[in-house]
Coordinates of C-alpha atoms in Angstrom, one line a residue:
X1 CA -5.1 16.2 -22.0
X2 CA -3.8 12.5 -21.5
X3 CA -3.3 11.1 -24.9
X4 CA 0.2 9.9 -24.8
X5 CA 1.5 7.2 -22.4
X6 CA 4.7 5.7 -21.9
X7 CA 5.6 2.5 -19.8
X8 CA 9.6 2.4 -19.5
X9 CA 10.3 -1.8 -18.7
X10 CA 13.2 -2.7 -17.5
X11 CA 14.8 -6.3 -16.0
X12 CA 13.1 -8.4 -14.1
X13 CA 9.8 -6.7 -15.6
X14 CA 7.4 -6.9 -13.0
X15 CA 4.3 -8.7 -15.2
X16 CA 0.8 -7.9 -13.1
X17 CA 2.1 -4.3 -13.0
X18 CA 2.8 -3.5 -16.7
X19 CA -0.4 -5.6 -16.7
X20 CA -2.2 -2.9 -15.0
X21 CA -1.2 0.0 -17.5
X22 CA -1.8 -1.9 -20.1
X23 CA -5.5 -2.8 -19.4
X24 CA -6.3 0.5 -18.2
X25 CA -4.2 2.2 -21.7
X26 CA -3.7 -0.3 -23.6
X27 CA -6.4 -1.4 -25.1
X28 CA -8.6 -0.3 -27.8
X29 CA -11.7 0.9 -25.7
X30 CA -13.4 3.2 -28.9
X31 CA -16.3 1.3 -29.2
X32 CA -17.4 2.3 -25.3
X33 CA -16.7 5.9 -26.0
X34 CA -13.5 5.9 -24.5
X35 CA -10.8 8.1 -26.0
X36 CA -8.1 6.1 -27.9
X37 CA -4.4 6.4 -26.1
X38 CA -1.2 6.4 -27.6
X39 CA -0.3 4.0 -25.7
X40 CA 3.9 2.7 -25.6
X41 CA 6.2 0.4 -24.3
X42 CA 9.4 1.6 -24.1
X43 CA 13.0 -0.2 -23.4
X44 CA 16.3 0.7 -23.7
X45 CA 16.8 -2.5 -25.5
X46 CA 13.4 -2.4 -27.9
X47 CA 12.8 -5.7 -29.6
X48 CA 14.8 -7.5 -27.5
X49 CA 13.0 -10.4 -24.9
X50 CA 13.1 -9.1 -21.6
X51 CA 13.4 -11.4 -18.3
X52 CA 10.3 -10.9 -16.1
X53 CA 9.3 -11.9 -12.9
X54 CA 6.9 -14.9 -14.0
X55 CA 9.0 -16.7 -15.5
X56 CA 7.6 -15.3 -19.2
X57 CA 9.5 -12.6 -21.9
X58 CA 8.5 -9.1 -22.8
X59 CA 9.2 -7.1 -25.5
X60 CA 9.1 -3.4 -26.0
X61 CA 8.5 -1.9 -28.8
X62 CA 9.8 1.6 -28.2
X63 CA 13.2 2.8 -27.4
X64 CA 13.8 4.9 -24.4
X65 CA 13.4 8.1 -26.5
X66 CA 9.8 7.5 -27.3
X67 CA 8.9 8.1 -23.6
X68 CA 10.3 12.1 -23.5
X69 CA 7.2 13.3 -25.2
X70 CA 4.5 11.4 -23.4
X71 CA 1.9 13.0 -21.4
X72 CA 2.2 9.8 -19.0
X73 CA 5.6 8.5 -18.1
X74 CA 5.1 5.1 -15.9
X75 CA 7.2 2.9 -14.3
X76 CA 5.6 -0.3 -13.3
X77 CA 6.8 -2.3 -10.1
X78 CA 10.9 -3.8 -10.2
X79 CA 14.1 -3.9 -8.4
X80 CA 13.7 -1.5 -4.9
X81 CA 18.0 -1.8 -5.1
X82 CA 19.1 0.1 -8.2
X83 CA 21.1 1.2 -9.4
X84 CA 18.6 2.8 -12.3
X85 CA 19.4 3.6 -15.6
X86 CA 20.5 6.9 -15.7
X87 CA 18.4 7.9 -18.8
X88 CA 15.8 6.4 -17.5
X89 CA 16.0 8.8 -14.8
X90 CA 16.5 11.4 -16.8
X91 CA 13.8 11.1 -18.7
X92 CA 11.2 11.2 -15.7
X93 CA 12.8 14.2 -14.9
X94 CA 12.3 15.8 -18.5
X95 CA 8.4 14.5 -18.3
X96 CA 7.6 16.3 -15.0
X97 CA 9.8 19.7 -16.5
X98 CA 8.4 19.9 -19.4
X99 CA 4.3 19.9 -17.8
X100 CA 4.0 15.6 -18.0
X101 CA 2.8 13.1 -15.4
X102 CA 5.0 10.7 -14.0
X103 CA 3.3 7.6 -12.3
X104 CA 4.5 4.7 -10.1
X105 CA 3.3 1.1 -9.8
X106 CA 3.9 -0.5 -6.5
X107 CA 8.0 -0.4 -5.6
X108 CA 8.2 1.8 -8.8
X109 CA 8.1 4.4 -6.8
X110 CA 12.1 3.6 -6.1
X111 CA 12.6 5.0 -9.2
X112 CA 10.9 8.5 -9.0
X113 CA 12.9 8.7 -6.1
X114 CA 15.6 8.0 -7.3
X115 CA 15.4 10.6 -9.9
X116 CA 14.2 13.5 -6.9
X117 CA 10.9 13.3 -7.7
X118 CA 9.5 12.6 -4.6
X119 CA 11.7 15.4 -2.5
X120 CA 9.1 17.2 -0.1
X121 CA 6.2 15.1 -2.3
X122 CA 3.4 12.9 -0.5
X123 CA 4.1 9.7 -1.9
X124 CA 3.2 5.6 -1.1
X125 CA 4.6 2.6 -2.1
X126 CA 3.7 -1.3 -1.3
X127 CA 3.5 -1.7 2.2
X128 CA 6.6 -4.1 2.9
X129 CA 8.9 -1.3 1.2
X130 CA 7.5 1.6 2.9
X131 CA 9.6 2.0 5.5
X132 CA 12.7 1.2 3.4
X133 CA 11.6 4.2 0.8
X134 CA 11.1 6.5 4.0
X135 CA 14.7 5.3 5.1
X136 CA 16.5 5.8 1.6
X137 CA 14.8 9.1 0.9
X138 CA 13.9 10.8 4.2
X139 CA 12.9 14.1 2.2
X140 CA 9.8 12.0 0.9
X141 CA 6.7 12.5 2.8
X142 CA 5.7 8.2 2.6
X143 CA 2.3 7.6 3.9
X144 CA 1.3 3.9 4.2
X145 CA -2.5 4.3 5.2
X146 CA -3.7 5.0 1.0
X147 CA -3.9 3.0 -1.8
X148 CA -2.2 6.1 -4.2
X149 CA -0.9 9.9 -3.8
X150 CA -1.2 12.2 -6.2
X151 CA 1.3 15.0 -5.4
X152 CA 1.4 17.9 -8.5
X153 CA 2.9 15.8 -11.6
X154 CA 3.5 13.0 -9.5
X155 CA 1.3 9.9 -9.0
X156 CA 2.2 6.9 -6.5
X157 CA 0.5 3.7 -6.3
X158 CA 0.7 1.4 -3.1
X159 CA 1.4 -2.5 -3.9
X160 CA 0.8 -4.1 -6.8
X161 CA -3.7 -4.0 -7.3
X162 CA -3.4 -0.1 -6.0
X163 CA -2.4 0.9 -9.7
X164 CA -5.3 -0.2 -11.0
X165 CA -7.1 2.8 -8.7
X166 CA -4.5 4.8 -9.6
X167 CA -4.7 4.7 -12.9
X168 CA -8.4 5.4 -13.0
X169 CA -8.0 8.5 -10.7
X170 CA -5.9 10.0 -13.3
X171 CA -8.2 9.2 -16.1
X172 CA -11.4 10.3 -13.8
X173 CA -9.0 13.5 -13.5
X174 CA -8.0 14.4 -17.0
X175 CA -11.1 12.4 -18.9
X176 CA -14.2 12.1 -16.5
X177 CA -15.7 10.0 -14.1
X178 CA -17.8 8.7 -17.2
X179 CA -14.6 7.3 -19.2
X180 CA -13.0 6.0 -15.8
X181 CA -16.7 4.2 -14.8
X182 CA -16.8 2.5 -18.7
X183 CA -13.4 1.6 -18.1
X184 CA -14.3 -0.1 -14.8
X185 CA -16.9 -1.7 -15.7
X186 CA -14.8 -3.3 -18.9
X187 CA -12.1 -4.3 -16.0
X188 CA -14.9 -5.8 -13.5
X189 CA -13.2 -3.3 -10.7
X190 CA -15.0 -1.0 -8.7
X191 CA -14.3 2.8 -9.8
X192 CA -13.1 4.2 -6.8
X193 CA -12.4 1.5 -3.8
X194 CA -12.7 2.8 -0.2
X195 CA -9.7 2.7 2.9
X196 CA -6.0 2.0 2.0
X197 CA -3.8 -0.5 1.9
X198 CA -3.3 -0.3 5.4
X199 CA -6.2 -3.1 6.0
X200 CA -3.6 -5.4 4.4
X201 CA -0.7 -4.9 6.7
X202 CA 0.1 -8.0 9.2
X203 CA 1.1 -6.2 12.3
X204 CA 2.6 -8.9 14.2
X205 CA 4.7 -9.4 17.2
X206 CA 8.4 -8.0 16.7
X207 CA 10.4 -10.7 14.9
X208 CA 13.2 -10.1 16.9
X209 CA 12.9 -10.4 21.1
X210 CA 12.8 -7.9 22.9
X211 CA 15.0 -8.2 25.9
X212 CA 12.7 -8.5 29.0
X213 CA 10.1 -7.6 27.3
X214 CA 9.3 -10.4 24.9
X215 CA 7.7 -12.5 28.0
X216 CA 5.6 -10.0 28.7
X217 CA 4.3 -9.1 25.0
X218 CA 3.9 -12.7 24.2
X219 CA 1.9 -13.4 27.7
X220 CA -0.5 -9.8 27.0
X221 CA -0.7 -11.5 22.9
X222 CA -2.7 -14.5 24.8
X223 CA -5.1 -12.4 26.8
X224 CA -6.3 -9.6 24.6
X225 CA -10.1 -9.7 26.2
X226 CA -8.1 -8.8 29.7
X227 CA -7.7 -5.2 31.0
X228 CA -4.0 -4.3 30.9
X229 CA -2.4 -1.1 31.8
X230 CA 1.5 0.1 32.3
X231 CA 1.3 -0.6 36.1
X232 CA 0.1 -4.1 35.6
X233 CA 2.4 -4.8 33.0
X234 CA 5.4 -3.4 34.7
X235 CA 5.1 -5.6 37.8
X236 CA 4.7 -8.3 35.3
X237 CA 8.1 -7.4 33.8
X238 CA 9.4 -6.1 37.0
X239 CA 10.3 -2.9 36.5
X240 CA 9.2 0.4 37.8
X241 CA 6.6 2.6 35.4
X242 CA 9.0 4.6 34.3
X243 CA 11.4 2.0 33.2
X244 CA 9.0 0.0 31.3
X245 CA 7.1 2.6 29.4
X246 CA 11.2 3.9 28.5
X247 CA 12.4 0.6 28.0
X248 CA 9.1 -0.7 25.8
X249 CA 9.3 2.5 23.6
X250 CA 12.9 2.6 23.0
X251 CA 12.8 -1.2 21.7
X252 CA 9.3 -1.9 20.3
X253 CA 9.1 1.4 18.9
X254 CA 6.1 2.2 20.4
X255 CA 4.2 3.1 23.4
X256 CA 2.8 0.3 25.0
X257 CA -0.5 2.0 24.9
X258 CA -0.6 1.8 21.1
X259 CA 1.5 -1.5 20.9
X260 CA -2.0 -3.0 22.9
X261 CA -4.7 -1.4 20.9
X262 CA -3.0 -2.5 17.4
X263 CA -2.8 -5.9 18.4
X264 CA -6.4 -5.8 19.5
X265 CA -7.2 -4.6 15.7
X266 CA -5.0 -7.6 14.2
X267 CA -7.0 -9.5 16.6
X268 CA -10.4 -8.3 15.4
X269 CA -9.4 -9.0 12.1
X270 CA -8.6 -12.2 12.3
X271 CA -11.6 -12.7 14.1
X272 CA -14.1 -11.1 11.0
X273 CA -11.8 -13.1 8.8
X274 CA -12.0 -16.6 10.2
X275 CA -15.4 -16.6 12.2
X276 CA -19.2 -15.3 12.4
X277 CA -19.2 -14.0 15.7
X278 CA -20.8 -10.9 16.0
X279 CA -19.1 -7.4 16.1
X280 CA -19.8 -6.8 19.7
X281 CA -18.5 -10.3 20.4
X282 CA -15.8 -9.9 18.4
X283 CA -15.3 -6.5 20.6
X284 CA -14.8 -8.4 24.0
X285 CA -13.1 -11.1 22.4
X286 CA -10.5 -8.6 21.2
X287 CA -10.2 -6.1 24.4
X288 CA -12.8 -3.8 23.7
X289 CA -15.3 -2.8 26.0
X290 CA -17.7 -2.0 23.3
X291 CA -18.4 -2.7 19.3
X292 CA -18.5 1.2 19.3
X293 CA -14.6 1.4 20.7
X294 CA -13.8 -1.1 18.2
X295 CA -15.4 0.6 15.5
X296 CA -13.3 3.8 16.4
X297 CA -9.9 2.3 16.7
X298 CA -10.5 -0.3 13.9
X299 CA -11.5 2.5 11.5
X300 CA -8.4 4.8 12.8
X301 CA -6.2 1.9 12.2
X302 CA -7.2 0.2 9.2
X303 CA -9.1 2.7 7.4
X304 CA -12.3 1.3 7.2
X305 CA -14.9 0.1 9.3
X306 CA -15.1 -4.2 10.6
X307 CA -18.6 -5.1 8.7
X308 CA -16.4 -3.6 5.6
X309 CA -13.4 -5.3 6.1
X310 CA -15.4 -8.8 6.5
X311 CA -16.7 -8.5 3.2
X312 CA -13.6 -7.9 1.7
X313 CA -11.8 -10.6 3.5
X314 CA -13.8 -13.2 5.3
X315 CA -13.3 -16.6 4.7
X316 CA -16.9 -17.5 4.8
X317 CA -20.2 -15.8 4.4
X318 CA -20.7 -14.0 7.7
X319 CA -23.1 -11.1 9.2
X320 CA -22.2 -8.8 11.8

C-alpha cells in the first residue's frame, strides 16, 4: 500500500517538479476521502535553504535517511550531468530491493540511471534529453512516444507536466481510480490524458547542413503539397538513386521516405495550430493526398489524431 513518500531534493531543485509531488502527496486531501500520505522531503542538508531553479529557496525537512523506508522514493527533475550523490543513489537502490517504488520527474530519470535502475527497463524522460539518456545508458529501453513508463518498481515520467499523470497512475494503481479521479478533480487535470509527449516535439530541419543535401531539404521544406520521390530528388541533388538514398541516410539519419512524411506532420501541425482550414485542406496543403492519409501518419507520428491535437494547441477557436 502507498502510504509513505519520499522526495530526495537536491541543488538547483527543480521547483514545478517537486511541485507536482507535492500537490499530488502533499496535501491534506482527508476531507474528499482521500487517504492521508506520509508525505517527506528529504535532503542531505535538512533545514538548510536550498538554491532552486526559480530563483526561490527550499527547505527539507528530512535527512537523507528518512527516505530508506518509504514506499515511494521520488526524485523530481535536476542536473542531467551528475555526478549524484552517492547515498542518494544508494538509497533508490535500497527502495526498489527492499519491495519500494522509485519514481522519476522529467530529467530525474538521470538519476535512476545512474543508480542501474533502468538496465533492460522501459523508461522516458523529457523529450530534449531523450536521446542523451539513450546515449549515456544504452542498456535502458528510452521510448519518447509516452508521457510515463512504468517498468516493475520503476516509474518514469516524460518532461516536466508528465508527472502529474504519473503520479496519478500510481495512485489509480495502488489506491483506485476513485482516489486518483478526487484527486484530479482537486488539481483541475484530466485523470488520465490521451497520446504522449511526442505531439510536443519540434521536428525541424537538421541544425547542422548537410553537405549536398541541405539544398535539396530546404528546396522539398518549401513545397510540401508537391509529389516527391527518391528519383526526383536525386536528379535534383545530382546523384544517382543509390547514392542519394546512402548519402541522405547516413547524414540525416533517416530515410528520405520518413524524413518527407515527418515534415509533412510538423507541417500539419502548424497548420491546426495557426489556422482554421479544414482537415482535408490542411491534407493537401501538407502533401497528403487525403485527410484519411493524414490521419494515419499524423496519429503514427504524434500519437493522437489532428481534430485532437487542435484542441490541445490551436491558437484560436477552430473546427475541422
Amino acid at each position: 500500500m502507498l502510504r509513505t513518500i519520499a522526495v530526495i531534493v537536491q541543488e538547483p531543485v527543480a521547483m514545478f517538479e517537486l511541485g507536482v509531488l507535492c500537490e499530488v502527496f502533499g496535501i491534506d486531501r482527508t476531507d474528499d476521502g482521500v487517504p492521508a500520505f506520509d508525505f517527506r522531503v528529504c535532503a542531505s542538508r535538512p533545514g538548510e535553504v536550498l538554491r532552486t531553479t526559480s530563483g526561490l529557496g527550499v527547505t527539507a525537512t528530512h535527512p537523507l535517511e528518512a527516505a530508506r523506508d518509504a514506499d515511494l522514493v521520488a526524485i523530481p527533475g535536476g542536473s542531467v550531468d551528475g555526478p549524484y550523490d552517492p547515498e542518494v543513489l544508494d538509497i533508490l537502490r535500497h527502495t526498489v530491493a527492499h519491495g519500494g517504488r522509485v519514481l522519476s520527474v522529467c530529467s530525474g530519470a538521470f538519476q535512476l540511471a545512474a543508480a542501474g535502475l533502468l538496465d533492460g527497463r522501459d523508461c522516458t524522460t523529457h523529450w530534449r534529453y531523450a536521446a542523451r539518456l539513450a546515449d549515456e545508458h544504452p542498456r535502458a529501453c528510452v521510448d519518447l512516444d509516452v508521457l510515463y513508463v512504468e517498468d516493475g518498481p520503476v516509474l518514469t515520467s516524460a518532461g516536466t507536466a508528465a508527472g502529474i499523470d504519473a503520479c496519478l497512475h500510481l495512485v489509480r494503481t495502488e489506491l483506485g481510480s476513485e482516489v486518483a479521479t478526487r484527486i484530479a478533480r482537486r488539481m483541475v487535470v484530466p485523470p488520465h490524458r490521451s497520446g504522449g509527449q511526442r505531439q510536443f516535439v519540434e521536428i525541424p530541419l537538421p541544425a547542422e547542413p548537410c553537405e549536398g543535401l541541405q539544398d535539396v531539404m530546404e528546396w522539398v521544406a518549401e513545397r510540401l503539397d508537391e509529389e516527391h520521390s527518391i528519383p526526383s530528388l536525386a536528379r535534383r541533388a545530382a546523384m544517382s538513386e543509390r547514392t542519394f538514398a546512402r548519402r541522405f541516410t547516413a547524414e540525416v539519419g533517416t530515410t528520405p521516405h520518413k524524413w518527407l512524411t515527418s515534415q509533412r506532420v510538423l507541417r500539419a501541425r502548424h497548420l491546426l495550430e495557426s489556422t482554421e482550414l479544414d482537415v482535408e485542406r490542411i491534407a493537401r496543403e501538407s502533401g497528403f493526398a487525403t485527410a484519411a492519409v493524414l490521419r494515419h501518419h499524423f496519429q503514427r507520428e504524434i500519437g493522437i489524431p489532428p481534430v485532437a491535437y487542435r484542441r490541445a494547441f490551436a491558437k484560436q477557436p477552430a473546427s475541422a
